[in-house]
mmCIF file of N, CA and C in Angstrom:
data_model
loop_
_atom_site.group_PDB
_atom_site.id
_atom_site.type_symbol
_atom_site.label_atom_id
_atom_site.label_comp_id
_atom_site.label_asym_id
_atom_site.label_seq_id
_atom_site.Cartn_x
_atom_site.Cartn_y
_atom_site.Cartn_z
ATOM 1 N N UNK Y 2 0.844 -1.175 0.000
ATOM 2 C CA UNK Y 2 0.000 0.000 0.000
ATOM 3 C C UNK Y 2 0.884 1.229 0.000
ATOM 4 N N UNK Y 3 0.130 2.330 -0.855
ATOM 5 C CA UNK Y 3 0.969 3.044 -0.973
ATOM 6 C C UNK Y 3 1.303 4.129 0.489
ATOM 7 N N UNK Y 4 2.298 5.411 0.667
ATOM 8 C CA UNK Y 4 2.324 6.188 1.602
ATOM 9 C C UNK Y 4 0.720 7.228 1.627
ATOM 10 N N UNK Y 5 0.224 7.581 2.991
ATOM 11 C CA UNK Y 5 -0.622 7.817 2.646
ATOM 12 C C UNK Y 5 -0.164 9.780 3.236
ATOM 13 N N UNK Y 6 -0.697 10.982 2.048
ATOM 14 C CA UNK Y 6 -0.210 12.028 2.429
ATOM 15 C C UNK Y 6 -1.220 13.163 2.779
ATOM 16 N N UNK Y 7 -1.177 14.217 3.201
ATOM 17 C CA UNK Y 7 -2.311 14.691 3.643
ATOM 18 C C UNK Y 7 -2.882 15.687 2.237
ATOM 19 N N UNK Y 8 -4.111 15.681 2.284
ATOM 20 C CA UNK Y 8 -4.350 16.807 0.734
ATOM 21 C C UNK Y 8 -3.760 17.917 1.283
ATOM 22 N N UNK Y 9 -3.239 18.436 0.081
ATOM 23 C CA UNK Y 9 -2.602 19.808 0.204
ATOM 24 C C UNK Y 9 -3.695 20.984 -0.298
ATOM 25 N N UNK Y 10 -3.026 22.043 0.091
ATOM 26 C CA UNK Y 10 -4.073 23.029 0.011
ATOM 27 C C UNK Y 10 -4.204 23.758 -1.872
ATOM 28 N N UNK Y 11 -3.366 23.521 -2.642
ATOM 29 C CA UNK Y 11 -3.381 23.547 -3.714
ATOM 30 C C UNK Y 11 -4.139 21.878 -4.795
ATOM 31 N N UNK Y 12 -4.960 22.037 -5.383
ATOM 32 C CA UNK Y 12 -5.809 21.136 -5.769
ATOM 33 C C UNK Y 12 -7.203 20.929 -6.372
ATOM 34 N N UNK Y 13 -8.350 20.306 -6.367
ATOM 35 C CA UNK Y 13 -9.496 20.724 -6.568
ATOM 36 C C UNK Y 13 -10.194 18.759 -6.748
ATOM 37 N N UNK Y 14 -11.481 19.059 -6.813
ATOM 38 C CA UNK Y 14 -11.982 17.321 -6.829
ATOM 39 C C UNK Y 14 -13.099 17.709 -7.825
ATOM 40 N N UNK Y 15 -13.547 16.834 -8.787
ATOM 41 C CA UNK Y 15 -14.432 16.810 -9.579
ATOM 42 C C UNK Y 15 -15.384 15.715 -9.515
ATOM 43 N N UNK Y 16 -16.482 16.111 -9.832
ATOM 44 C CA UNK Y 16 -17.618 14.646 -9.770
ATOM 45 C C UNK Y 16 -17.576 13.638 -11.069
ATOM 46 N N UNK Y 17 -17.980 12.960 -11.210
ATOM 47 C CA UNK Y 17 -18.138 11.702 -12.247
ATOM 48 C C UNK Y 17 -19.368 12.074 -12.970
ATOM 49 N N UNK Y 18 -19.360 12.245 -14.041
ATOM 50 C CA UNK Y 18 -20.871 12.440 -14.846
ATOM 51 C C UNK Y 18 -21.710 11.219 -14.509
ATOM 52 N N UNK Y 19 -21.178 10.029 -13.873
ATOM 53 C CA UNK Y 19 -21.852 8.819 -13.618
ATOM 54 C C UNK Y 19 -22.457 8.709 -12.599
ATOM 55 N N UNK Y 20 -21.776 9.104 -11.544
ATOM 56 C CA UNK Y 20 -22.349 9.100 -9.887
ATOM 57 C C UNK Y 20 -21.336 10.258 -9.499
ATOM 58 N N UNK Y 21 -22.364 10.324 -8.389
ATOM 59 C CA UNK Y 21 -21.672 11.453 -7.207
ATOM 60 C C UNK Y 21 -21.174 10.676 -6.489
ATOM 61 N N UNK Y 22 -20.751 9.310 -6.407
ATOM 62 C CA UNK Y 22 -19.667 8.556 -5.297
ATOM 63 C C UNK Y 22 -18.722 8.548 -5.834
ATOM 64 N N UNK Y 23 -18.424 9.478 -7.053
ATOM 65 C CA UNK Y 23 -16.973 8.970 -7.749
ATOM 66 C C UNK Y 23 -16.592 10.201 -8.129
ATOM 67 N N UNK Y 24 -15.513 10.523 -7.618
ATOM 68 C CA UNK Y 24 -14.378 11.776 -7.935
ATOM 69 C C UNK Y 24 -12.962 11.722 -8.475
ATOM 70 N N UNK Y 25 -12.524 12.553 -8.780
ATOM 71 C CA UNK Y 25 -11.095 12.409 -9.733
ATOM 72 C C UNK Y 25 -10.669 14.104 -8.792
ATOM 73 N N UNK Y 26 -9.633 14.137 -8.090
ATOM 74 C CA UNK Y 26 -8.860 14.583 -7.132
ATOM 75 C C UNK Y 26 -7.585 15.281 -7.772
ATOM 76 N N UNK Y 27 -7.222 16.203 -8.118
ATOM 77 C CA UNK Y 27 -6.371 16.545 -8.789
ATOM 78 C C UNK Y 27 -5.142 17.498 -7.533
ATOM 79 N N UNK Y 28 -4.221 17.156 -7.099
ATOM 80 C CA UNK Y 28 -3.405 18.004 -5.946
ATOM 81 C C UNK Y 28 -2.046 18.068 -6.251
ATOM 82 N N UNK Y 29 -1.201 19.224 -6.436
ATOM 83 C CA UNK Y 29 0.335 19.474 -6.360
ATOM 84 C C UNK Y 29 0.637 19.474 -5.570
ATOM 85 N N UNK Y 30 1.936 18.841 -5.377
ATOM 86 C CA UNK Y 30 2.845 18.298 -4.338
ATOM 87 C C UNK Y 30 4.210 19.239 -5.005
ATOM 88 N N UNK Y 31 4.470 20.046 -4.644
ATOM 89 C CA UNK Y 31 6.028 21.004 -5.120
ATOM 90 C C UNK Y 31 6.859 20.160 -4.199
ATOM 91 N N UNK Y 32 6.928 19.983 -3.084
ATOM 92 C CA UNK Y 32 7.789 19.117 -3.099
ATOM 93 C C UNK Y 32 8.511 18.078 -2.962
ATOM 94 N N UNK Y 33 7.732 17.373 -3.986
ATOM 95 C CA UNK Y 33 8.073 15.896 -4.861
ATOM 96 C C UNK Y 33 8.180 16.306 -6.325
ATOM 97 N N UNK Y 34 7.493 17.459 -6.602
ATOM 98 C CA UNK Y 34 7.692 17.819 -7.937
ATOM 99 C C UNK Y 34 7.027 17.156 -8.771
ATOM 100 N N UNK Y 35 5.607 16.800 -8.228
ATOM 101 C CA UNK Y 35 4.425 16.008 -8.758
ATOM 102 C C UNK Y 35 3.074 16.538 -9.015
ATOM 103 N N UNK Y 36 2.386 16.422 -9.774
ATOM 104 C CA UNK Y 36 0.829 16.641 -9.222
ATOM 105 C C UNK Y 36 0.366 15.212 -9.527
ATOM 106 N N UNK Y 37 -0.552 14.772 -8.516
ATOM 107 C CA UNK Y 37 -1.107 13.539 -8.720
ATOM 108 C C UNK Y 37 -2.634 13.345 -8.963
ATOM 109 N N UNK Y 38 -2.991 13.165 -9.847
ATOM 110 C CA UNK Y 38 -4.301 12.656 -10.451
ATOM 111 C C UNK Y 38 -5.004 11.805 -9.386
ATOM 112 N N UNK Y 39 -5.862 11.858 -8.855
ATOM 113 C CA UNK Y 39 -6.411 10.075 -7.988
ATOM 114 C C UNK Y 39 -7.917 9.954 -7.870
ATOM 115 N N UNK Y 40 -8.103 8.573 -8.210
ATOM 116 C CA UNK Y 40 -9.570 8.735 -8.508
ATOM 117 C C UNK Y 40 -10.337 7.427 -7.202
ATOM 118 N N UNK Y 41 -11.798 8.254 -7.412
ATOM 119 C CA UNK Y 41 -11.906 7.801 -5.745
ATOM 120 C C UNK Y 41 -13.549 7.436 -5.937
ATOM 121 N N UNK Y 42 -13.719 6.176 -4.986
ATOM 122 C CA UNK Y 42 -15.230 5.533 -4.996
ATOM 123 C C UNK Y 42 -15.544 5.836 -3.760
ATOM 124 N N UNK Y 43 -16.350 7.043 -3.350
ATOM 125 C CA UNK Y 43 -16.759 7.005 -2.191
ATOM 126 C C UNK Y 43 -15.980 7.462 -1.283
ATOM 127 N N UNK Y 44 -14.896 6.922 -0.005
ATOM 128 C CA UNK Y 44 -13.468 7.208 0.438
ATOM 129 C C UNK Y 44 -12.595 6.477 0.380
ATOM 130 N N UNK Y 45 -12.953 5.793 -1.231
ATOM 131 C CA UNK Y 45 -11.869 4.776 -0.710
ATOM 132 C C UNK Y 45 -11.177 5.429 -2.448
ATOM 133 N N UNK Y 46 -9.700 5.183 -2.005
ATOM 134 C CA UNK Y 46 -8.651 5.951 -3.684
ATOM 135 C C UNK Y 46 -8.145 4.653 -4.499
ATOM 136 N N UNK Y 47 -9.293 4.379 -5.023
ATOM 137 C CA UNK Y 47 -9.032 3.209 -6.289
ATOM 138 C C UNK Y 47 -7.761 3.296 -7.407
ATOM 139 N N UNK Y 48 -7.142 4.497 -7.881
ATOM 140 C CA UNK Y 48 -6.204 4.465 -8.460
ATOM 141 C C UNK Y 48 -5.312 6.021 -8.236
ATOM 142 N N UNK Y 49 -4.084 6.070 -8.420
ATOM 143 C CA UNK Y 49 -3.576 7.475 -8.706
ATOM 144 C C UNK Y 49 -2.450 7.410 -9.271
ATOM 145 N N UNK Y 50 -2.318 8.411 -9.755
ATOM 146 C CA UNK Y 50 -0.919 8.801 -10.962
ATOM 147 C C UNK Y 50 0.013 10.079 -10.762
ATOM 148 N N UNK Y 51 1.111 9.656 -10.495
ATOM 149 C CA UNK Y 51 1.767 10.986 -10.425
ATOM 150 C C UNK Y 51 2.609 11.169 -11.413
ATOM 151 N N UNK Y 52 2.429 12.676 -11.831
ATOM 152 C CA UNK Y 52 2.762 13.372 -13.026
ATOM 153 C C UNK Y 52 4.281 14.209 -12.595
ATOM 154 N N UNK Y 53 5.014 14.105 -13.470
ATOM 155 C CA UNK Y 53 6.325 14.810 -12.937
ATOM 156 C C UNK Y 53 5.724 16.283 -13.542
ATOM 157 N N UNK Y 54 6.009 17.077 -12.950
ATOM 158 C CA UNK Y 54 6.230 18.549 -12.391
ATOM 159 C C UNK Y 54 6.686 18.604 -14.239
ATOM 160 N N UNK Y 55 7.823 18.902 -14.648
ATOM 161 C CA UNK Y 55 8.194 18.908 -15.824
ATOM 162 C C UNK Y 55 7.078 18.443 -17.132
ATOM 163 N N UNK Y 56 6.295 17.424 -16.607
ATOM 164 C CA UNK Y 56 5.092 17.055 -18.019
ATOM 165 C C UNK Y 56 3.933 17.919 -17.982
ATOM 166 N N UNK Y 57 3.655 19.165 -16.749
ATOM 167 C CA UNK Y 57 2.278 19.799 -16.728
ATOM 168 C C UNK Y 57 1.840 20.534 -17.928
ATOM 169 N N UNK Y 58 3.123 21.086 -18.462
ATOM 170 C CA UNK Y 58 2.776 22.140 -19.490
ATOM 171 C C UNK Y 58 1.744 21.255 -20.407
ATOM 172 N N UNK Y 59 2.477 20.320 -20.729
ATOM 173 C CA UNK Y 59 2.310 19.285 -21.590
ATOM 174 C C UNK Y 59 0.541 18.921 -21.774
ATOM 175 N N UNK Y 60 0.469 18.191 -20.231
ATOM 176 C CA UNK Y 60 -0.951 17.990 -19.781
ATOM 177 C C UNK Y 60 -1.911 19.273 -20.187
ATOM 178 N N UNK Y 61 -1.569 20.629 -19.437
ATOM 179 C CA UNK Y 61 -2.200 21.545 -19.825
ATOM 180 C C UNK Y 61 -2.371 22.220 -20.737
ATOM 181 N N UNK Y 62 -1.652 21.894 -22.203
ATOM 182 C CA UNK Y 62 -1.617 22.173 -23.544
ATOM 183 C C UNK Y 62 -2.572 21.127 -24.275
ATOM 184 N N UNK Y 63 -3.012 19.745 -23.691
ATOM 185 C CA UNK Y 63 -3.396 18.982 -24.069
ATOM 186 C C UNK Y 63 -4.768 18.937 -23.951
ATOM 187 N N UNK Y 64 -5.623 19.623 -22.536
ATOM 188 C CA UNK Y 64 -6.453 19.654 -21.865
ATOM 189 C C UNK Y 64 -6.997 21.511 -22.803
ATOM 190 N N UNK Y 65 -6.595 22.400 -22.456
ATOM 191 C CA UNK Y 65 -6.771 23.591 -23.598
ATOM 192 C C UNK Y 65 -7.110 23.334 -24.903
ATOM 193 N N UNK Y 66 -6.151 22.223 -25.524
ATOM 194 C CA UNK Y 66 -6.960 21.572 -27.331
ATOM 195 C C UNK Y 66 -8.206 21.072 -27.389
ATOM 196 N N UNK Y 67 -8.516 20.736 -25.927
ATOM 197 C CA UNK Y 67 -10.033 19.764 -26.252
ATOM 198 C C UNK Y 67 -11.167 20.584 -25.963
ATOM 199 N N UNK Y 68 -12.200 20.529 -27.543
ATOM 200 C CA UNK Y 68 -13.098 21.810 -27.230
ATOM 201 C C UNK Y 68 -14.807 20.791 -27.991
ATOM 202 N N UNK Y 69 -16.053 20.987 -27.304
ATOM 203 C CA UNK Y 69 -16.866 20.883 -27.219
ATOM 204 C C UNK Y 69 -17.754 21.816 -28.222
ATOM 205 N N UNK Y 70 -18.318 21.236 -28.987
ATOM 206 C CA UNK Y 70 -19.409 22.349 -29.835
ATOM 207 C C UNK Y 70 -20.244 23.164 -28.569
ATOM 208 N N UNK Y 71 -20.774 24.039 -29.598
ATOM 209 C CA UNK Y 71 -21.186 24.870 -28.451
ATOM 210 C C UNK Y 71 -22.769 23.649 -28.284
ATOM 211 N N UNK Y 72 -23.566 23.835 -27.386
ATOM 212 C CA UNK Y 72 -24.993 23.207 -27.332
ATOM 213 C C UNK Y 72 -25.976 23.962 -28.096
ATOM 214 N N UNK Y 73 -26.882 22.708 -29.292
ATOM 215 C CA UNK Y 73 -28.200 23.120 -29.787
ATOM 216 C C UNK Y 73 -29.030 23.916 -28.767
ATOM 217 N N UNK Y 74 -28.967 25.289 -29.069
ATOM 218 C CA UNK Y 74 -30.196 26.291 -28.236
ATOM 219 C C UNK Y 74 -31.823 25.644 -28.693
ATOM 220 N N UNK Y 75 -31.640 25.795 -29.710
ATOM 221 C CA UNK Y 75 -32.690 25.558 -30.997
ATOM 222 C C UNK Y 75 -33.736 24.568 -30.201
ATOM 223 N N UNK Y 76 -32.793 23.510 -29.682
ATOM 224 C CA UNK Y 76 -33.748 22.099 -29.295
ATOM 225 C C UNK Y 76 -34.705 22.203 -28.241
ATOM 226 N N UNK Y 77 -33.922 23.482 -27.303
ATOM 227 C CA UNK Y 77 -34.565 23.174 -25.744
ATOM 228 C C UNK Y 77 -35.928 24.509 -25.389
ATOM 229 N N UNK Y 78 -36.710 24.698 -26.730
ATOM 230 C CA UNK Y 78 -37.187 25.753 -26.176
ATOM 231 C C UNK Y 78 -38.720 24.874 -26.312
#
C-alpha cells in the first residue's frame, strides 16, 4: 500500500458524470515535484498517478486543445 499524504491546500476534486460517489482529485505536491491525479469511490482511492512537475505544461496544452461544440439552443425551447 501506498504512503498515505495529507491533501494539500493547492488542488481541486471533480464529480463523475456517472455518480456522485466517484471523484477524480487533482493536488500538487512542489515538493516531490508532482501533481497527482487520484480517482476515488466514495473514500476509498481506487487508483492514482503521479505526473512529474516537468510534463504539466504538456498535460495543460493537451487539456486547452479539447473543445466541445457549443450546445443546440434551438432544441430546448
Amino acid at each position: 500500500m501506498g504512503e498515505l499524504v495529507a491533501l494539500p491546500k493547492t488542488g481541486d476534486v471533480f464529480e463523475d458524470v456517472r455518480a456522485g460517489d466517484r471523484t477524480m482529485r487533482v493536488t500538487c505536491h512542489p515538493q516531490r515535484g508532482t501533481v497527482v491525479v487520484s480517482l476515488w469511490v466514495d473514500r476509498i482511492c481506487r487508483a492514482s498517478f503521479q505526473l512529474a512537475e516537468a510534463d504539466l505544461p504538456r498535460l495543460q496544452a493537451a487539456l486547452a486543445e479539447m473543445h466541445f461544440p457549443p450546445p443546440d439552443l434551438s432544441e430546448s425551447a
